[in-house]
Structure formats: C-alpha cells, structure tokens
mmCIF file of C-alpha atoms (C1' of nucleotides) and ligand atoms in Angstrom:
data_model
loop_
_atom_site.group_PDB
_atom_site.id
_atom_site.type_symbol
_atom_site.label_atom_id
_atom_site.label_comp_id
_atom_site.label_asym_id
_atom_site.label_seq_id
_atom_site.Cartn_x
_atom_site.Cartn_y
_atom_site.Cartn_z
ATOM 1 C CA MET A 16 126.073 -81.925 45.491
ATOM 2 C CA LYS A 17 128.782 -83.974 43.808
ATOM 3 C CA MET A 18 131.688 -84.585 46.110
ATOM 4 C CA ILE A 19 134.714 -86.855 45.822
ATOM 5 C CA LEU A 20 135.300 -88.576 49.113
ATOM 6 C CA ILE A 21 138.862 -88.896 50.129
ATOM 7 C CA LEU A 22 138.871 -91.501 52.863
ATOM 8 C CA ASN A 23 142.040 -90.979 54.858
ATOM 9 C CA LYS A 24 143.399 -93.221 57.602
ATOM 10 C CA LYS A 25 141.397 -91.435 60.198
ATOM 11 C CA VAL A 26 138.125 -92.173 58.449
ATOM 12 C CA MET A 27 139.041 -95.758 57.612
ATOM 13 C CA SER A 28 138.792 -96.515 61.236
ATOM 14 C CA LEU A 29 136.916 -98.901 63.416
ATOM 15 C CA GLU A 30 134.450 -96.138 63.986
ATOM 16 C CA PHE A 31 133.885 -95.563 60.270
ATOM 17 C CA ASN A 32 133.454 -99.237 59.669
ATOM 18 C CA ARG A 33 130.893 -99.435 62.407
ATOM 19 C CA PHE A 34 129.062 -96.459 61.002
ATOM 20 C CA ARG A 35 129.134 -97.791 57.411
ATOM 21 C CA ASP A 36 128.066 -101.257 58.487
ATOM 22 C CA HIS A 37 125.165 -99.885 60.479
ATOM 23 C CA ILE A 38 123.975 -97.914 57.516
ATOM 24 C CA LYS A 39 124.380 -100.778 55.066
ATOM 25 C CA THR A 40 122.637 -103.146 57.434
ATOM 26 C CA LEU A 41 119.613 -100.921 57.426
ATOM 27 C CA GLY A 42 119.700 -100.685 53.625
ATOM 28 C CA LEU A 43 120.622 -96.993 53.846
ATOM 29 C CA ARG A 44 123.183 -95.072 51.918
ATOM 30 C CA LEU A 45 126.538 -93.618 52.842
ATOM 31 C CA THR A 46 126.134 -90.081 51.569
ATOM 32 C CA PRO A 47 128.685 -87.218 51.516
ATOM 33 C CA GLN A 48 126.609 -85.394 54.109
ATOM 34 C CA ARG A 49 126.646 -88.372 56.453
ATOM 35 C CA VAL A 50 130.389 -88.797 56.097
ATOM 36 C CA LEU A 51 130.953 -85.137 56.711
ATOM 37 C CA ILE A 52 128.834 -85.115 59.902
ATOM 38 C CA PHE A 53 130.566 -88.300 61.013
ATOM 39 C CA GLU A 54 133.963 -86.671 60.612
ATOM 40 C CA VAL A 55 132.944 -83.549 62.397
ATOM 41 C CA PHE A 56 131.541 -85.653 65.172
ATOM 42 C CA LEU A 57 134.769 -87.684 65.512
ATOM 43 C CA GLN A 58 136.814 -84.494 65.647
ATOM 44 C CA THR A 59 134.782 -82.966 68.445
ATOM 45 C CA GLU A 60 135.837 -83.523 72.025
ATOM 46 C CA GLY A 61 133.847 -83.518 75.175
ATOM 47 C CA HIS A 62 130.088 -82.983 75.431
ATOM 48 C CA PHE A 63 128.496 -81.014 72.638
ATOM 49 C CA SER A 64 125.044 -80.050 71.208
ATOM 50 C CA VAL A 65 123.628 -80.752 67.825
ATOM 51 C CA GLU A 66 123.846 -77.029 67.206
ATOM 52 C CA LYS A 67 127.589 -77.132 67.812
ATOM 53 C CA LEU A 68 128.047 -79.932 65.277
ATOM 54 C CA PHE A 69 125.838 -78.149 62.853
ATOM 55 C CA GLN A 70 128.013 -75.053 63.088
ATOM 56 C CA LYS A 71 131.215 -76.980 62.521
ATOM 57 C CA ALA A 72 129.648 -78.916 59.646
ATOM 58 C CA SER A 73 128.378 -75.716 58.082
ATOM 59 C CA ASP A 74 131.847 -74.394 57.973
ATOM 60 C CA LEU A 75 132.833 -77.301 55.728
ATOM 61 C CA ASP A 76 129.576 -77.417 53.726
ATOM 62 C CA PRO A 77 127.418 -74.363 54.002
ATOM 63 C CA GLN A 78 124.672 -76.283 52.242
ATOM 64 C CA ILE A 79 124.245 -78.758 55.030
ATOM 65 C CA GLY A 80 120.888 -78.781 56.744
ATOM 66 C CA ILE A 81 120.341 -79.162 60.443
ATOM 67 C CA ALA A 82 117.729 -81.814 59.909
ATOM 68 C CA THR A 83 120.433 -83.960 58.428
ATOM 69 C CA VAL A 84 122.636 -83.466 61.449
ATOM 70 C CA TYR A 85 119.757 -84.566 63.699
ATOM 71 C CA ARG A 86 119.131 -87.617 61.446
ATOM 72 C CA THR A 87 122.795 -88.492 61.373
ATOM 73 C CA MET A 88 123.114 -88.232 65.126
ATOM 74 C CA LYS A 89 120.289 -90.712 65.424
ATOM 75 C CA LEU A 90 122.210 -93.160 63.287
ATOM 76 C CA LEU A 91 125.464 -92.605 65.294
ATOM 77 C CA THR A 92 123.561 -93.123 68.492
ATOM 78 C CA ALA A 93 121.848 -96.240 67.211
ATOM 79 C CA CYS A 94 125.177 -97.868 66.388
ATOM 80 C CA SER A 95 126.613 -96.806 69.757
ATOM 81 C CA LEU A 96 129.240 -94.418 68.337
ATOM 82 C CA ALA A 97 127.458 -91.579 70.081
ATOM 83 C CA ARG A 98 125.768 -91.373 73.458
ATOM 84 C CA GLU A 99 123.248 -88.853 74.598
ATOM 85 C CA PHE A 100 123.797 -86.976 77.827
ATOM 86 C CA ILE A 101 121.026 -84.988 79.408
ATOM 87 C CA MET A 102 122.141 -81.918 81.365
ATOM 88 C CA PRO A 103 120.339 -81.020 84.576
ATOM 89 C CA ASN A 104 118.485 -78.311 82.784
ATOM 90 C CA GLY A 105 117.218 -80.751 80.198
ATOM 91 C CA SER A 106 119.384 -79.784 77.305
ATOM 92 C CA ILE A 107 120.743 -82.727 75.277
ATOM 93 C CA LEU A 108 124.420 -83.155 74.570
ATOM 94 C CA PHE A 109 126.274 -85.910 72.700
ATOM 95 C CA GLU A 110 129.626 -87.502 73.298
ATOM 96 C CA LYS A 111 131.664 -90.165 71.583
ATOM 97 C CA SER A 112 131.183 -93.566 73.160
ATOM 98 C CA SER A 113 133.138 -96.053 71.118
ATOM 99 C CA THR A 114 136.625 -95.410 72.429
ATOM 100 C CA GLN A 115 135.739 -94.387 75.994
ATOM 101 C CA GLU A 116 134.491 -96.843 78.482
ATOM 102 C CA GLN A 117 131.085 -96.289 79.910
ATOM 103 C CA HIS A 118 130.891 -93.643 82.490
ATOM 104 C CA ASP A 119 128.584 -91.375 84.459
ATOM 105 C CA HIS A 120 128.715 -87.678 85.257
ATOM 106 C CA LEU A 121 129.104 -85.143 87.967
ATOM 107 C CA VAL A 122 127.776 -81.753 86.935
ATOM 108 C CA CYS A 123 128.583 -78.517 88.787
ATOM 109 C CA GLU A 124 125.508 -76.371 89.075
ATOM 110 C CA VAL A 125 127.599 -73.227 89.436
ATOM 111 C CA CYS A 126 130.090 -73.321 86.539
ATOM 112 C CA GLY A 127 128.626 -76.149 84.416
ATOM 113 C CA LYS A 128 131.774 -78.305 84.625
ATOM 114 C CA ILE A 129 131.228 -81.904 83.768
ATOM 115 C CA ILE A 130 133.372 -84.600 85.486
ATOM 116 C CA GLU A 131 133.252 -88.168 84.376
ATOM 117 C CA PHE A 132 133.522 -91.134 86.653
ATOM 118 C CA GLU A 133 133.158 -94.891 86.665
ATOM 119 C CA HIS A 134 132.322 -96.907 89.720
ATOM 120 C CA PRO A 135 132.156 -100.686 89.202
ATOM 121 C CA LYS A 136 130.371 -101.188 92.511
ATOM 122 C CA ILE A 137 127.551 -98.862 91.570
ATOM 123 C CA ARG A 138 127.164 -100.805 88.309
ATOM 124 C CA GLN A 139 127.069 -104.020 90.273
ATOM 125 C CA TYR A 140 124.474 -102.890 92.718
ATOM 126 C CA GLN A 141 122.337 -101.565 89.869
ATOM 127 C CA GLU A 142 122.378 -105.000 88.430
ATOM 128 C CA GLU A 143 121.497 -106.563 91.777
ATOM 129 C CA VAL A 144 118.576 -104.233 92.225
ATOM 130 C CA ALA A 145 117.341 -105.018 88.723
ATOM 131 C CA GLN A 146 117.676 -108.826 89.161
ATOM 132 C CA SER A 147 115.863 -108.747 92.485
ATOM 133 C CA ARG A 148 112.860 -107.233 90.601
ATOM 134 C CA GLY A 149 113.082 -109.564 87.592
ATOM 135 C CA PHE A 150 114.243 -106.650 85.481
ATOM 136 C CA SER A 151 116.929 -106.620 82.807
ATOM 137 C CA ILE A 152 118.803 -103.381 82.309
ATOM 138 C CA TYR A 153 119.330 -102.142 78.767
ATOM 139 C CA TYR A 154 121.013 -98.942 79.847
ATOM 140 C CA HIS A 155 120.968 -96.475 82.645
ATOM 141 C CA ARG A 156 121.269 -92.787 83.411
ATOM 142 C CA LEU A 157 123.104 -91.534 86.451
ATOM 143 C CA THR A 158 124.057 -87.882 87.037
ATOM 144 C CA LEU A 159 125.208 -86.354 90.277
ATOM 145 C CA ILE A 160 124.394 -82.624 90.443
ATOM 146 C CA GLY A 161 126.132 -80.385 92.915
ATOM 147 C CA ILE A 162 129.058 -78.030 93.301
ATOM 148 C CA CYS A 163 132.619 -78.608 92.268
ATOM 149 C CA GLU A 164 135.811 -77.989 94.182
ATOM 150 C CA ASP A 165 136.709 -74.738 92.473
ATOM 151 C CA CYS A 166 133.269 -73.217 92.919
ATOM 152 C CA LYS A 167 133.312 -73.926 96.625
ATOM 153 C CA LYS A 168 136.152 -71.480 97.136
ATOM 154 C CA MET B 23 86.596 -65.603 91.642
ATOM 155 C CA LYS B 24 85.468 -65.553 95.235
ATOM 156 C CA MET B 25 85.691 -68.856 96.945
ATOM 157 C CA ILE B 26 85.284 -69.916 100.544
ATOM 158 C CA LEU B 27 87.973 -72.361 101.502
ATOM 159 C CA ILE B 28 86.853 -75.274 103.609
ATOM 160 C CA LEU B 29 90.054 -76.686 104.997
ATOM 161 C CA ASN B 30 89.393 -80.236 106.087
ATOM 162 C CA LYS B 31 91.637 -82.561 108.044
ATOM 163 C CA LYS B 32 93.359 -83.732 104.928
ATOM 164 C CA VAL B 33 94.343 -80.212 104.011
ATOM 165 C CA MET B 34 95.452 -79.277 107.519
ATOM 166 C CA SER B 35 98.277 -81.720 107.152
ATOM 167 C CA LEU B 36 101.993 -81.565 107.442
ATOM 168 C CA GLU B 37 102.066 -81.188 103.711
ATOM 169 C CA PHE B 38 99.730 -78.246 103.733
ATOM 170 C CA ASN B 39 101.712 -76.554 106.450
ATOM 171 C CA ARG B 40 104.872 -76.999 104.488
ATOM 172 C CA PHE B 41 103.251 -75.592 101.385
ATOM 173 C CA ARG B 42 101.747 -72.603 103.258
ATOM 174 C CA ASP B 43 104.987 -71.922 105.131
ATOM 175 C CA HIS B 44 106.965 -71.950 101.922
ATOM 176 C CA ILE B 45 104.575 -69.534 100.261
ATOM 177 C CA LYS B 46 104.539 -67.242 103.262
ATOM 178 C CA THR B 47 108.270 -67.280 103.603
ATOM 179 C CA LEU B 48 108.593 -65.975 100.030
ATOM 180 C CA GLY B 49 106.050 -63.311 100.768
ATOM 181 C CA LEU B 50 103.617 -64.973 98.419
ATOM 182 C CA ARG B 51 99.935 -65.602 98.816
ATOM 183 C CA LEU B 52 97.872 -68.663 99.453
ATOM 184 C CA THR B 53 95.192 -68.388 96.722
ATOM 185 C CA PRO B 54 92.225 -70.643 96.022
ATOM 186 C CA GLN B 55 93.872 -71.812 92.836
ATOM 187 C CA ARG B 56 97.054 -72.800 94.613
ATOM 188 C CA VAL B 57 95.066 -74.672 97.280
ATOM 189 C CA LEU B 58 93.064 -76.440 94.618
ATOM 190 C CA ILE B 59 96.092 -77.501 92.730
ATOM 191 C CA PHE B 60 97.732 -78.567 95.964
ATOM 192 C CA GLU B 61 94.776 -80.772 96.795
ATOM 193 C CA VAL B 62 94.633 -82.340 93.395
ATOM 194 C CA PHE B 63 98.328 -82.978 93.611
ATOM 195 C CA LEU B 64 97.970 -84.697 96.989
ATOM 196 C CA GLN B 65 95.120 -86.862 95.762
ATOM 197 C CA THR B 66 97.096 -88.101 92.724
ATOM 198 C CA GLU B 67 99.064 -91.245 93.083
ATOM 199 C CA GLY B 68 102.128 -92.434 91.248
ATOM 200 C CA HIS B 69 103.953 -90.449 88.565
ATOM 201 C CA PHE B 70 101.933 -87.971 86.613
ATOM 202 C CA SER B 71 102.215 -85.083 84.177
ATOM 203 C CA VAL B 72 101.309 -81.455 84.532
ATOM 204 C CA GLU B 73 98.694 -82.073 81.937
ATOM 205 C CA LYS B 74 97.087 -84.727 84.108
ATOM 206 C CA LEU B 75 96.931 -82.373 87.029
ATOM 207 C CA PHE B 76 95.544 -79.680 84.865
ATOM 208 C CA GLN B 77 92.754 -82.006 83.697
ATOM 209 C CA LYS B 78 91.841 -82.953 87.242
ATOM 210 C CA ALA B 79 91.993 -79.405 88.462
ATOM 211 C CA SER B 80 89.886 -78.275 85.530
ATOM 212 C CA ASP B 81 87.088 -80.654 86.582
ATOM 213 C CA LEU B 82 86.909 -78.843 89.878
ATOM 214 C CA ASP B 83 87.460 -75.347 88.529
ATOM 215 C CA PRO B 84 87.065 -74.965 84.785
ATOM 216 C CA GLN B 85 88.552 -71.498 84.969
ATOM 217 C CA ILE B 86 91.977 -72.713 86.114
ATOM 218 C CA GLY B 87 94.789 -71.962 83.720
ATOM 219 C CA ILE B 88 97.574 -74.367 82.897
ATOM 220 C CA ALA B 89 100.134 -71.719 83.500
ATOM 221 C CA THR B 90 98.972 -71.643 87.141
ATOM 222 C CA VAL B 91 99.457 -75.368 87.400
ATOM 223 C CA TYR B 92 102.986 -75.002 86.103
ATOM 224 C CA ARG B 93 103.647 -72.191 88.523
ATOM 225 C CA THR B 94 102.244 -74.104 91.447
ATOM 226 C CA MET B 95 104.235 -77.207 90.620
ATOM 227 C CA LYS B 96 107.367 -75.060 90.768
ATOM 228 C CA LEU B 97 106.361 -74.005 94.278
ATOM 229 C CA LEU B 98 105.589 -77.542 95.359
ATOM 230 C CA THR B 99 108.906 -78.716 93.978
ATOM 231 C CA ALA B 100 110.818 -75.903 95.659
ATOM 232 C CA CYS B 101 109.450 -76.891 99.106
ATOM 233 C CA SER B 102 110.171 -80.560 98.391
ATOM 234 C CA LEU B 103 106.578 -81.746 98.393
ATOM 235 C CA ALA B 104 106.958 -82.675 94.718
ATOM 236 C CA ARG B 105 109.791 -84.238 92.875
ATOM 237 C CA GLU B 106 110.398 -84.226 89.164
ATOM 238 C CA PHE B 107 111.028 -87.470 87.393
ATOM 239 C CA ILE B 108 112.281 -87.567 83.842
ATOM 240 C CA MET B 109 111.164 -90.436 81.710
ATOM 241 C CA PRO B 110 113.569 -92.056 79.279
ATOM 242 C CA ASN B 111 111.807 -90.291 76.422
ATOM 243 C CA GLY B 112 112.412 -86.952 78.114
ATOM 244 C CA SER B 113 108.885 -86.268 79.282
ATOM 245 C CA ILE B 114 108.610 -84.856 82.753
ATOM 246 C CA LEU B 115 106.483 -86.397 85.463
ATOM 247 C CA PHE B 116 105.893 -85.367 89.085
ATOM 248 C CA GLU B 117 105.452 -87.450 92.203
ATOM 249 C CA LYS B 118 104.838 -86.689 95.843
ATOM 250 C CA SER B 119 108.039 -86.700 97.871
ATOM 251 C CA SER B 120 107.142 -85.721 101.441
ATOM 252 C CA THR B 121 105.753 -89.011 102.732
ATOM 253 C CA GLN B 122 107.926 -91.357 100.687
ATOM 254 C CA GLU B 123 111.568 -91.855 101.280
ATOM 255 C CA GLN B 124 113.949 -90.938 98.477
ATOM 256 C CA HIS B 125 114.055 -93.572 95.786
ATOM 257 C CA ASP B 126 115.166 -94.177 92.208
ATOM 258 C CA HIS B 127 113.404 -95.840 89.291
ATOM 259 C CA LEU B 128 113.428 -98.782 86.995
ATOM 260 C CA VAL B 129 111.493 -98.132 83.830
ATOM 261 C CA CYS B 130 110.350 -100.854 81.468
ATOM 262 C CA GLU B 131 110.847 -99.800 77.886
ATOM 263 C CA VAL B 132 108.143 -102.132 76.641
ATOM 264 C CA CYS B 133 105.087 -101.420 78.890
ATOM 265 C CA GLY B 134 106.214 -98.243 80.590
ATOM 266 C CA LYS B 135 105.934 -99.675 84.061
ATOM 267 C CA ILE B 136 107.858 -97.733 86.743
ATOM 268 C CA ILE B 137 109.340 -99.642 89.660
ATOM 269 C CA GLU B 138 110.776 -97.783 92.586
ATOM 270 C CA PHE B 139 113.833 -98.828 94.512
ATOM 271 C CA GLU B 140 116.170 -97.600 97.184
ATOM 272 C CA HIS B 141 119.711 -98.880 97.591
ATOM 273 C CA PRO B 142 121.756 -97.338 100.451
ATOM 274 C CA LYS B 143 125.033 -98.706 99.104
ATOM 275 C CA ILE B 144 124.532 -96.944 95.747
ATOM 276 C CA ARG B 145 123.917 -93.749 97.683
ATOM 277 C CA GLN B 146 127.055 -94.314 99.699
ATOM 278 C CA TYR B 147 129.222 -94.886 96.699
ATOM 279 C CA GLN B 148 127.807 -91.892 94.918
ATOM 280 C CA GLU B 149 128.963 -89.842 97.926
ATOM 281 C CA GLU B 150 132.364 -91.464 97.859
ATOM 282 C CA VAL B 151 132.809 -90.677 94.199
ATOM 283 C CA ALA B 152 131.804 -87.066 94.767
ATOM 284 C CA GLN B 153 134.081 -86.659 97.736
ATOM 285 C CA SER B 154 137.013 -88.081 95.879
ATOM 286 C CA ARG B 155 136.575 -85.338 93.326
ATOM 287 C CA GLY B 156 135.984 -82.569 95.861
ATOM 288 C CA PHE B 157 132.428 -82.366 94.788
ATOM 289 C CA SER B 158 129.338 -81.878 96.992
ATOM 290 C CA ILE B 159 126.131 -83.498 95.716
ATOM 291 C CA TYR B 160 122.928 -81.464 95.873
ATOM 292 C CA TYR B 161 120.789 -84.136 94.244
ATOM 293 C CA HIS B 162 121.085 -86.964 91.768
ATOM 294 C CA ARG B 163 119.245 -88.612 89.006
ATOM 295 C CA LEU B 164 119.386 -92.379 88.566
ATOM 296 C CA THR B 165 117.131 -94.319 86.188
ATOM 297 C CA LEU B 166 117.568 -97.894 85.035
ATOM 298 C CA ILE B 167 115.916 -98.549 81.676
ATOM 299 C CA GLY B 168 115.155 -102.060 80.566
ATOM 300 C CA ILE B 169 112.517 -104.678 80.409
ATOM 301 C CA CYS B 170 110.322 -105.928 83.274
ATOM 302 C CA GLU B 171 109.525 -109.460 84.319
ATOM 303 C CA ASP B 172 106.066 -109.528 82.790
ATOM 304 C CA CYS B 173 107.256 -108.194 79.427
ATOM 305 C CA LYS B 174 109.996 -110.872 79.249
ATOM 306 C CA LYS B 175 107.332 -113.569 78.953
ATOM 307 C "C1'" DT C 9 88.451 -47.720 102.103
ATOM 308 C "C1'" DT C 10 92.759 -46.919 99.703
ATOM 309 C "C1'" DT C 11 96.797 -48.599 97.974
ATOM 310 C "C1'" DA C 12 100.523 -51.509 96.556
ATOM 311 C "C1'" DA C 13 101.912 -55.820 95.411
ATOM 312 C "C1'" DA C 14 100.973 -60.294 93.790
ATOM 313 C "C1'" DA C 15 98.360 -63.623 91.051
ATOM 314 C "C1'" DT C 16 95.551 -64.997 87.429
ATOM 315 C "C1'" DG C 17 94.190 -66.782 82.687
ATOM 316 C "C1'" DA C 18 94.459 -66.157 77.815
ATOM 317 C "C1'" DG C 19 97.110 -66.242 74.396
ATOM 318 C "C1'" DA C 20 101.530 -65.177 72.304
ATOM 319 C "C1'" DA C 21 106.267 -66.475 72.226
ATOM 320 C "C1'" DT C 22 110.015 -69.681 72.539
ATOM 321 C "C1'" DC C 23 112.875 -73.181 71.150
ATOM 322 C "C1'" DA C 24 114.583 -77.654 70.168
ATOM 323 C "C1'" DT C 25 113.182 -81.207 67.476
ATOM 324 C "C1'" DT C 26 110.430 -83.551 63.896
ATOM 325 C "C1'" DT C 27 107.874 -83.681 59.856
ATOM 326 C "C1'" DT C 28 106.645 -82.625 55.187
ATOM 327 C "C1'" DC C 29 107.588 -82.336 50.592
ATOM 328 C "C1'" DA C 30 109.511 -81.152 46.202
ATOM 329 C "C1'" DT C 31 113.947 -81.984 44.347
ATOM 330 C "C1'" DT C 32 118.172 -84.459 43.851
ATOM 331 C "C1'" DA C 33 121.209 -88.396 44.411
ATOM 332 C "C1'" DT C 34 122.186 -93.172 44.685
ATOM 333 C "C1'" DT C 35 121.734 -97.898 43.623
ATOM 334 C "C1'" DA C 36 120.138 -101.852 41.261
ATOM 335 C "C1'" DT C 37 118.637 -103.731 37.121
ATOM 336 C "C1'" DA C 38 117.867 -104.365 32.188
ATOM 337 C "C1'" DT D 22 124.334 -97.035 29.583
ATOM 338 C "C1'" DA D 23 119.549 -95.966 30.367
ATOM 339 C "C1'" DT D 24 115.794 -96.700 33.330
ATOM 340 C "C1'" DA D 25 113.422 -97.225 37.407
ATOM 341 C "C1'" DA D 26 112.915 -97.577 42.235
ATOM 342 C "C1'" DT D 27 114.240 -96.034 46.449
ATOM 343 C "C1'" DA D 28 116.495 -93.159 49.684
ATOM 344 C "C1'" DA D 29 118.297 -88.626 51.159
ATOM 345 C "C1'" DT D 30 118.441 -83.904 51.200
ATOM 346 C "C1'" DG D 31 117.419 -79.009 52.729
ATOM 347 C "C1'" DA D 32 114.035 -75.521 53.379
ATOM 348 C "C1'" DA D 33 110.337 -74.473 55.644
ATOM 349 C "C1'" DA D 34 106.384 -75.570 58.351
ATOM 350 C "C1'" DA D 35 104.629 -77.997 62.216
ATOM 351 C "C1'" DT D 36 104.932 -79.610 66.802
ATOM 352 C "C1'" DG D 37 104.484 -79.528 71.644
ATOM 353 C "C1'" DA D 38 105.874 -78.519 76.165
ATOM 354 C "C1'" DT D 39 106.955 -74.714 78.725
ATOM 355 C "C1'" DT D 40 107.493 -69.852 79.679
ATOM 356 C "C1'" DC D 41 106.332 -65.164 79.108
ATOM 357 C "C1'" DT D 42 103.417 -61.047 78.628
ATOM 358 C "C1'" DC D 43 99.999 -58.292 79.989
ATOM 359 C "C1'" DA D 44 95.478 -56.539 81.088
ATOM 360 C "C1'" DT D 45 92.581 -57.594 84.810
ATOM 361 C "C1'" DT D 46 91.471 -59.253 89.294
ATOM 362 C "C1'" DT D 47 92.560 -60.520 93.960
ATOM 363 C "C1'" DT D 48 94.773 -60.105 98.191
ATOM 364 C "C1'" DA D 49 96.798 -58.189 102.257
ATOM 365 C "C1'" DA D 50 98.092 -54.349 104.744
ATOM 366 C "C1'" DA D 51 97.663 -49.563 106.140
HETATM 367 MN MN1 MN E 29 130.892 -88.072 79.290
HETATM 368 MN MN1 MN E 30 108.857 -92.532 92.157
HETATM 369 ZN ZN1 ZN E 31 131.967 -75.406 89.451
HETATM 370 ZN ZN1 ZN E 32 107.054 -104.201 80.995
#
DNA sequence: TTTAAAATGAGAATCATTTTCATTATTATA
DNA sequence: TATAATAATGAAAATGATTCTCATTTTAAA
C-alpha cells in the first residue's frame, strides 16, 4: 500500500514524537499502518478493546490486519502512550496514559461503569510496604470492584 | 465409580463443613470427585494453577476430568475457601483463603516470587475513595509488580 | 426399586491472542 | 538509481486456557 502521510498538527504532537522515537530507537520503521493505528488510538476516549480499535482502523483502511493492531498496541504500551487495564472478567482494555496522570479504577459489577481515582496516600503506603520487604515497584494494579451509586437505587 | 469415603479428622474440618454446607445449600451433591479435589486443594500450599491441582488429583484418581476440577474450584471460590489470584502475565492461580487473613501481593518480575502483605491503611483509604464516589466495594485486586531483594543483587 | 435430578469425563467449541509465512515495503548502501 | 538486507504486513493457522455439550453414570429421594 502506497500512502502519502499528511502529518497535521495533531499528529506532530508530543505523543507522536514519543511513538516515533520509540520505534526509531528499536531500529523499527514508521509505517503507514502504524501511523494510522496511532491516530485512531489517540482519537479514542475512555477504555477500549483492541477489537474496537481494529474496527475504527478498518473504516479508514479496510486492508488493515488485526495482528498489526495487536503489534502496534504493544509498541504504544512499551513507550507508555497506552496502558492496559484488566476488567474484573479478565478482558483487556487499553487507555491513553501520556496526558492523564496515573490513576486506578472503580468498576461497577452491575452496569460496568468505570470510575477513575487517584489517592496519593495509597501510593505512599504501597511504596512503604514494598520498601519494608526490600522490594522495588515497577508498576501496580489496583481495581476496586463493587456497585455504583446509580445501581444501588 | 464406587468409592467408600473415609473422612478423617483433617476432612471433618471447618473447611470441609463450609464446603459441604455450600454444596447442600445449592441443592448439589457431595461426590467422591469433589471430596478428592477438595482434599488435594487443602493439601496444596501457596499459589497454584488448576493444572497443578489436576495433576495431583490425577495421581489419586486417574479417571478425574479437568472439567470437574474447574467446576469444583468454582464451588470452592464461591464459598470463599479459595481465592483467585491473577499473575501479572494474566495466568490465574488459586490459594486457600479460609485460614489466612485477607492479603495482597508483591510479585517479582525477575524470579516470580510472590510476597504477601496486609496494610490496613490501604484498605481504609480504598473504602474512603469508594464512599466518596457513592460506591460500595465487593472486593478488590491489588498487586505490586517489581523486583525483589534477592534479584536486585 | 423406581424415578428424577445432578454430576461426570471426553472431547468439541470458544475466543482472544500469537505465530507463521509468503509477499511487499522500507532503508541503507554501492 | 539499482541492489541488497531487513523489517512489516495480512491471511490464515496455531495456541491454550476455559467452557460447553452430551451420552452415561451416580446420587438421593420417594
Ligand atoms: Mn482509566
Ligand atoms: Mn496469597
Ligand atoms: Zn452501576
Ligand atoms: Zn526476584
């Protein structure tokens, strides 16, 4: 597929530079497919599946393969533009991580609503626990599963 | 398969009563296979896979089916004798939960070591966060992923 | 006993993800 | 530019953990 890339302001962003640098650093190539998937990723809000991204990317390029979406999400995750979020049922969603600050999630078991939160004290105690065991934390996973306000009614 | 069940002291435990009561409450039956899997489960320490339990159960009864192990672990989890633990790579392990108090995990990304911890303050702040959003927590998942003391050397 | 319901094990099905591989695209070099 | 080396792609197959199906067996109750 021959495709002329028109890099607009949106694409020439911090995020795009990070993505491009990551790819170049690994000696990989910035292909039209990767740029397309990157753009679709950036334009998607909230928490979404690979399948969702694949659908949106397919609308723009019906030739795109889902394997390429998986491969690109690995790259985006590796350079911290994307973060994985595991739902209580085990399904894997992605979200953008560059612009947002780190956060954890409340998930309603009834309606599936996802609420984000950030609690510095929890972070701090996690660090204390780790230090007390001689452990250094690379990352953590915290999800609170329950029922939301609306669903209680 | 006809099998005479010899219920020793170990089996006539609080755990066994809980398991039997749960089964009876649901109108289900206490079969030899379920008792066998229950015993294997009770005799297994640490964090272990369904496959591991299946292997141990197969040694005692080569006829046992892995589907029955999965089904029985569902029952043991439902009555809170077993807890699921999701490793950073997504694989699912079980552990006994009746005798131990609730705890969370540190996982070493290098050697796979699992360290358990309990931090009341973290619990407390989780509750506060939930309350502030009108949310009621049913359960939570917290795992800290990093590198352990030994692997730092 | 007889009967109805539940449980079992084997194997098929599922389903998200990964892998394979032949083909195509990109990049570096001459 | 032509050539060569390497990387990337998409289609399809493979994977692997879990669930489902179903014929058969077991259990508990009447
Ligand atoms: Mn989020
Ligand atoms: Mn544990
Ligand atoms: Zn809800
Ligand atoms: Zn270690």
